[in-house]
Amino acid sequence: MELLPQPMISPLILLVICYFYLGTAIDCGGNNIAKTITIDKFGRGGAFRSIQAGIDSIQSNNDQWVKIHINAGVYIEKVSIPYDKPCIILEGEGSRHTVIIHGDTRTATSWEATFTSSPPNVIVSGIAFKLQNTFNLVGGQLPGVTAKIEVAVAAVVAGDKSSFFNCAFQGYQDTLIAAIGRHYFKDCYIQGEVDFIAGAGQSYFENCTISVTQAKGRPPGFITAQSRASSNDPDGFVFEGGSVDGIGVVNLGRAWGPYSRVIFHKTYFSSVVIPEGWNSWNFYGQEGKITYAEVDCIGPGANNVNRVPWKKNMTPSQLQEFSKSSFINKDGWLDNIPIKY
């Protein structure tokens, strides 16, 4: 994860404006689904052949839940939900059966992700998002793949009240960008090595599998690169349960912002987690502003004896601030979505 180059600032400001403009005004008509669209890569039954075509067919400023059911198959395309199309459900047939693949790398001016979701009120279930050019570099070079390990993004989530169930995100560096807004990830699989969960999202990961895929000869990687910029910002990453496993060695995170905040609670750490655990990166000497905590974690990688001395300890009352209900669901939005979690 590199610090954002100057050309990235304007697009991010636009996302913030769209987030505040749309985030609180739409409830999508409760938990009723007004319409269902079907995607089938072969166009059977008159269905759309591409996922993007299905999204494009939805009217702008949609205010009712529209479900897009994606039949099993490998869809080689870049998928984007624009900021003016909230209230969309993308439903696959399981992350092993409904797969979206694309191969762009990140440029100086955009993330170029396989999947980008910009509006509020988006639900995704049972889909895998993969990178054609980098997601399976570990273990040797693939035919036709450049020898250079490129920064490529599987998914960018930039909308408030976004939820993901039983999804897979497979990449190497910057796999999942939780850019801004409140996000809920449940029973998801997230793979990578360097900063592969990053951004300024207010994101809660429940029972997710974090898989480290360190390439041979590479230095220890980083699971998170959380970019909280101010002590007043509500964002941070919370991992409840789940596991960290895989190949090689990795830090739990490094600071992409001066007030970076990441909490693991009751998570299983395999031996891939290095003893130091955390890295302040460009904020060396400012560690007092950073909130990195591990509470009631287990496994061989959870031994805190050699952790960085500035890792935070949390009381039960402090930890309560980072429960699902307190951290992302104070207004009950998760209780009103048309998916039982």
XYZ file of C-alpha atoms in Angstrom:
341
model
C 0.000 0.000 0.000
C 1.486 3.292 -1.059
C 0.380 6.695 0.173
C -2.198 8.102 -2.222
C -0.696 10.019 -5.136
C -2.156 13.473 -5.709
C -4.447 12.452 -8.652
C -6.383 10.138 -6.315
C -7.546 12.930 -3.980
C -10.347 14.361 -6.141
C -12.076 11.009 -6.805
C -12.015 10.247 -3.081
C -13.526 13.643 -2.234
C -16.287 12.923 -4.761
C -16.970 9.588 -3.068
C -17.239 11.299 0.315
C -19.722 13.844 -1.070
C -21.825 11.089 -2.636
C -21.665 9.088 0.587
C -23.125 11.904 2.690
C -25.665 12.898 0.021
C -27.134 9.436 -0.434
C -26.270 7.579 2.747
C -29.046 8.730 5.059
C -31.877 9.511 2.633
C -32.759 6.056 1.315
C -34.237 3.083 3.147
C -34.997 1.014 0.016
C -38.632 0.446 0.971
C -37.987 -1.691 4.024
C -37.010 -5.317 3.501
C -39.212 -6.067 0.477
C -37.635 -6.935 -2.863
C -39.437 -5.053 -5.628
C -37.823 -6.737 -8.640
C -35.501 -9.624 -9.560
C -33.136 -9.626 -12.541
C -31.354 -12.786 -13.690
C -27.835 -12.997 -15.110
C -26.721 -16.049 -17.085
C -23.469 -16.013 -19.054
C -25.150 -17.959 -21.872
C -28.251 -15.758 -21.920
C -30.588 -18.647 -21.220
C -34.227 -17.724 -20.655
C -33.718 -14.183 -21.888
C -31.406 -13.300 -18.996
C -28.686 -10.694 -19.267
C -25.358 -12.233 -20.286
C -23.220 -9.878 -18.178
C -23.551 -8.629 -14.624
C -22.822 -5.068 -15.673
C -25.671 -5.159 -18.202
C -28.042 -6.102 -15.385
C -26.805 -3.222 -13.228
C -27.061 -0.798 -16.144
C -30.709 -1.738 -16.627
C -31.651 -0.377 -13.177
C -32.881 3.204 -13.131
C -30.816 5.921 -11.509
C -31.830 7.007 -7.995
C -33.504 3.648 -7.456
C -35.190 3.562 -4.025
C -36.519 -0.022 -3.872
C -34.547 -3.220 -3.429
C -33.683 -4.840 -6.749
C -32.132 -8.299 -6.641
C -29.738 -9.394 -9.370
C -29.438 -13.181 -9.254
C -26.264 -14.376 -10.955
C -26.335 -17.975 -12.165
C -23.262 -20.149 -11.618
C -20.382 -19.424 -13.959
C -17.120 -17.554 -14.386
C -17.816 -13.978 -15.489
C -14.750 -12.269 -16.945
C -15.689 -8.627 -16.604
C -15.200 -5.512 -14.529
C -18.330 -4.789 -12.477
C -19.238 -1.365 -11.091
C -22.308 -0.157 -9.178
C -22.406 3.641 -9.626
C -23.185 5.971 -6.734
C -26.658 6.835 -8.096
C -27.887 3.223 -8.040
C -28.410 2.210 -4.392
C -30.672 -0.583 -3.127
C -29.081 -3.380 -5.157
C -28.632 -7.007 -4.098
C -26.100 -9.132 -5.980
C -26.869 -12.790 -5.279
C -24.596 -15.536 -6.559
C -24.874 -19.295 -6.200
C -21.938 -19.614 -3.823
C -18.395 -18.289 -4.015
C -17.176 -21.542 -5.574
C -19.775 -21.388 -8.303
C -20.353 -17.701 -9.143
C -16.999 -16.071 -9.867
C -16.140 -12.624 -11.222
C -12.624 -12.235 -12.632
C -10.801 -9.287 -14.093
C -7.157 -8.453 -14.607
C -6.499 -4.719 -14.338
C -3.808 -3.359 -12.057
C -4.105 -0.195 -10.019
C -3.088 2.985 -11.842
C -2.005 6.365 -10.519
C -5.509 7.768 -10.918
C -7.893 4.936 -10.068
C -8.229 1.629 -8.266
C -9.308 -0.322 -11.409
C -10.936 -3.020 -9.303
C -12.666 -6.194 -10.431
C -15.696 -4.959 -8.431
C -16.498 -1.410 -7.331
C -19.532 -0.513 -5.216
C -20.107 3.208 -4.661
C -23.710 3.715 -3.419
C -25.207 3.007 0.011
C -27.509 0.049 0.626
C -25.787 -2.710 -1.323
C -25.926 -6.399 -0.398
C -23.694 -9.049 -1.942
C -23.876 -12.781 -1.231
C -22.317 -15.959 -2.566
C -19.848 -14.441 -5.056
C -16.061 -14.688 -5.496
C -14.092 -11.686 -6.744
C -10.735 -12.656 -8.209
C -7.831 -11.063 -10.013
C -6.862 -12.777 -13.235
C -3.303 -11.519 -13.199
C -2.222 -11.748 -9.549
C -4.562 -13.744 -7.354
C -2.638 -17.021 -7.644
C 0.986 -15.935 -8.034
C 2.066 -17.884 -4.960
C 4.002 -21.017 -5.806
C 5.425 -19.827 -9.115
C 4.820 -17.700 -12.140
C 1.769 -18.411 -14.282
C 2.001 -18.623 -18.077
C 1.324 -15.246 -19.612
C 1.638 -13.342 -16.331
C 4.203 -10.568 -16.064
C 7.078 -11.323 -13.702
C 6.437 -8.124 -11.753
C 3.956 -8.444 -8.893
C 1.402 -5.744 -9.646
C -0.885 -3.935 -7.196
C -4.383 -5.043 -8.189
C -7.693 -4.688 -6.377
C -10.408 -7.340 -6.197
C -13.053 -5.054 -4.653
C -13.577 -1.419 -3.621
C -16.465 -0.715 -1.228
C -17.231 3.006 -0.984
C -20.883 3.088 0.097
C -22.490 3.229 3.534
C -24.591 0.282 4.746
C -22.874 -2.285 2.524
C -23.008 -5.948 3.530
C -21.307 -9.078 2.207
C -22.226 -12.660 3.043
C -20.284 -15.809 2.126
C -18.169 -13.957 -0.420
C -14.525 -14.497 -1.425
C -11.948 -11.819 -2.240
C -8.759 -13.193 -3.758
C -5.751 -11.066 -4.617
C -2.220 -10.291 -3.505
C -1.775 -6.600 -2.640
C -4.730 -4.299 -1.832
C -7.218 -7.137 -2.351
C -10.137 -5.454 -0.555
C -10.391 -1.669 -0.246
C -12.975 -0.783 2.409
C -12.860 2.843 1.337
C -15.563 4.663 3.323
C -18.881 3.992 5.051
C -20.178 1.231 7.315
C -19.591 -2.286 6.067
C -20.497 -5.734 7.349
C -18.648 -8.832 6.142
C -19.872 -12.196 7.406
C -18.458 -15.663 6.687
C -16.207 -14.256 3.972
C -12.821 -15.464 2.679
C -10.165 -12.781 2.121
C -6.804 -13.670 0.597
C -3.586 -11.758 0.028
C -0.227 -10.772 1.433
C 0.385 -7.020 1.404
C -2.144 -4.542 2.857
C -4.880 -6.779 1.548
C -7.628 -5.244 3.698
C -7.189 -1.482 3.447
C -8.978 1.854 3.572
C -10.965 4.188 5.831
C -14.086 2.064 6.156
C -15.995 1.543 9.381
C -15.917 -2.190 8.770
C -16.938 -5.205 10.840
C -15.718 -8.682 9.862
C -17.587 -11.545 11.530
C -16.357 -15.132 11.312
C -14.206 -14.384 8.271
C -11.263 -16.476 7.072
C -8.127 -14.425 6.437
C -5.716 -16.374 4.210
C -2.103 -15.273 3.853
C -0.395 -16.155 0.553
C 3.199 -15.013 0.906
C 5.285 -15.484 -2.226
C 8.631 -17.242 -1.785
C 11.440 -14.919 -0.770
C 9.190 -11.994 0.125
C 9.464 -10.111 3.468
C 6.622 -10.398 6.006
C 3.378 -8.962 4.670
C 0.543 -7.025 6.290
C -3.103 -8.039 6.610
C -4.511 -4.557 7.237
C -3.638 -1.003 6.221
C -6.337 1.017 7.955
C -6.213 4.741 7.181
C -8.064 6.570 9.974
C -6.965 10.210 9.726
C -8.307 11.815 12.932
C -9.137 10.867 16.493
C -12.714 12.001 15.765
C -13.191 9.734 12.743
C -15.520 6.759 13.412
C -13.750 4.347 11.070
C -11.684 1.288 11.858
C -11.605 -2.453 11.231
C -13.059 -4.902 13.757
C -12.574 -8.647 13.365
C -14.930 -10.764 15.467
C -14.042 -14.459 15.561
C -12.772 -16.035 12.380
C -9.186 -17.076 11.697
C -5.852 -16.016 10.240
C -3.992 -18.801 8.450
C -2.113 -19.512 5.252
C 1.438 -19.628 3.902
C 4.488 -17.660 5.077
C 4.543 -14.906 7.705
C 2.562 -11.706 8.146
C 1.914 -8.731 10.416
C -1.636 -8.094 11.560
C -1.416 -4.567 10.203
C 0.449 -1.374 9.524
C -0.755 2.183 9.836
C -1.967 3.856 6.640
C -3.142 6.826 8.718
C -1.940 8.493 11.931
C -4.936 7.203 13.939
C -5.164 3.773 12.344
C -7.516 1.462 14.279
C -7.812 -2.347 14.091
C -9.232 -4.731 16.718
C -9.218 -8.538 16.676
C -11.550 -10.280 19.149
C -11.655 -14.044 19.706
C -9.803 -14.698 16.449
C -7.642 -17.767 15.834
C -4.090 -16.859 14.804
C -1.966 -19.568 13.228
C 1.830 -19.359 13.271
C 1.800 -17.129 10.163
C 1.402 -14.124 12.497
C 4.876 -12.847 13.396
C 5.724 -12.167 17.071
C 5.867 -8.361 16.709
C 2.383 -8.368 15.186
C 2.069 -4.719 14.170
C 3.953 -1.942 12.372
C 3.538 1.849 12.632
C 5.003 2.287 9.123
C 5.220 6.013 8.254
C 4.065 7.030 11.731
C 7.072 5.867 13.733
C 7.183 7.849 16.970
C 3.425 8.528 16.859
C 2.311 5.106 18.045
C 0.288 6.563 20.917
C -2.331 7.707 18.395
C -2.713 4.243 16.896
C -5.258 1.727 18.243
C -4.228 -1.863 17.583
C -5.665 -4.466 19.950
C -6.079 -8.220 20.304
C -8.612 -9.438 22.841
C -9.113 -13.105 23.795
C -7.443 -14.357 20.626
C -6.100 -17.907 20.491
C -3.644 -20.042 18.534
C 0.149 -20.202 18.157
C 0.261 -16.736 16.586
C -1.621 -15.156 19.500
C 1.349 -15.215 21.890
C 1.743 -11.569 22.929
C 5.122 -11.882 24.673
C 7.050 -10.216 21.855
C 4.322 -7.912 20.519
C 5.131 -4.242 19.923
C 4.944 -2.444 23.296
C 2.428 0.120 22.036
C -0.302 -2.443 21.294
C -3.418 -1.404 23.219
C -5.106 -3.336 26.019
C -8.886 -3.006 26.264
C -11.277 -3.221 29.166
C -14.669 -4.921 28.615
C -16.368 -1.518 28.492
C -13.906 -0.264 25.867
C -14.421 -3.421 23.838
C -18.186 -2.891 23.926
C -17.702 0.212 21.778
C -16.567 -2.124 19.010
C -19.402 -4.641 19.174
C -21.486 -5.017 16.032
C -24.444 -3.160 17.539
C -22.337 -0.242 18.795
C -19.783 0.058 16.019
C -21.822 -0.220 12.803
C -25.482 -0.858 13.667
C -26.652 1.854 16.080
C -29.480 2.836 13.728
C -30.496 -0.793 13.120
C -29.876 -0.830 9.361
C -28.634 -4.418 9.451
C -31.875 -5.552 11.077
C -33.909 -4.228 8.171
C -32.117 -5.705 5.169
C -33.906 -8.456 3.184
C -31.324 -11.101 4.100
C -31.259 -13.035 7.348
C -27.800 -13.026 8.811
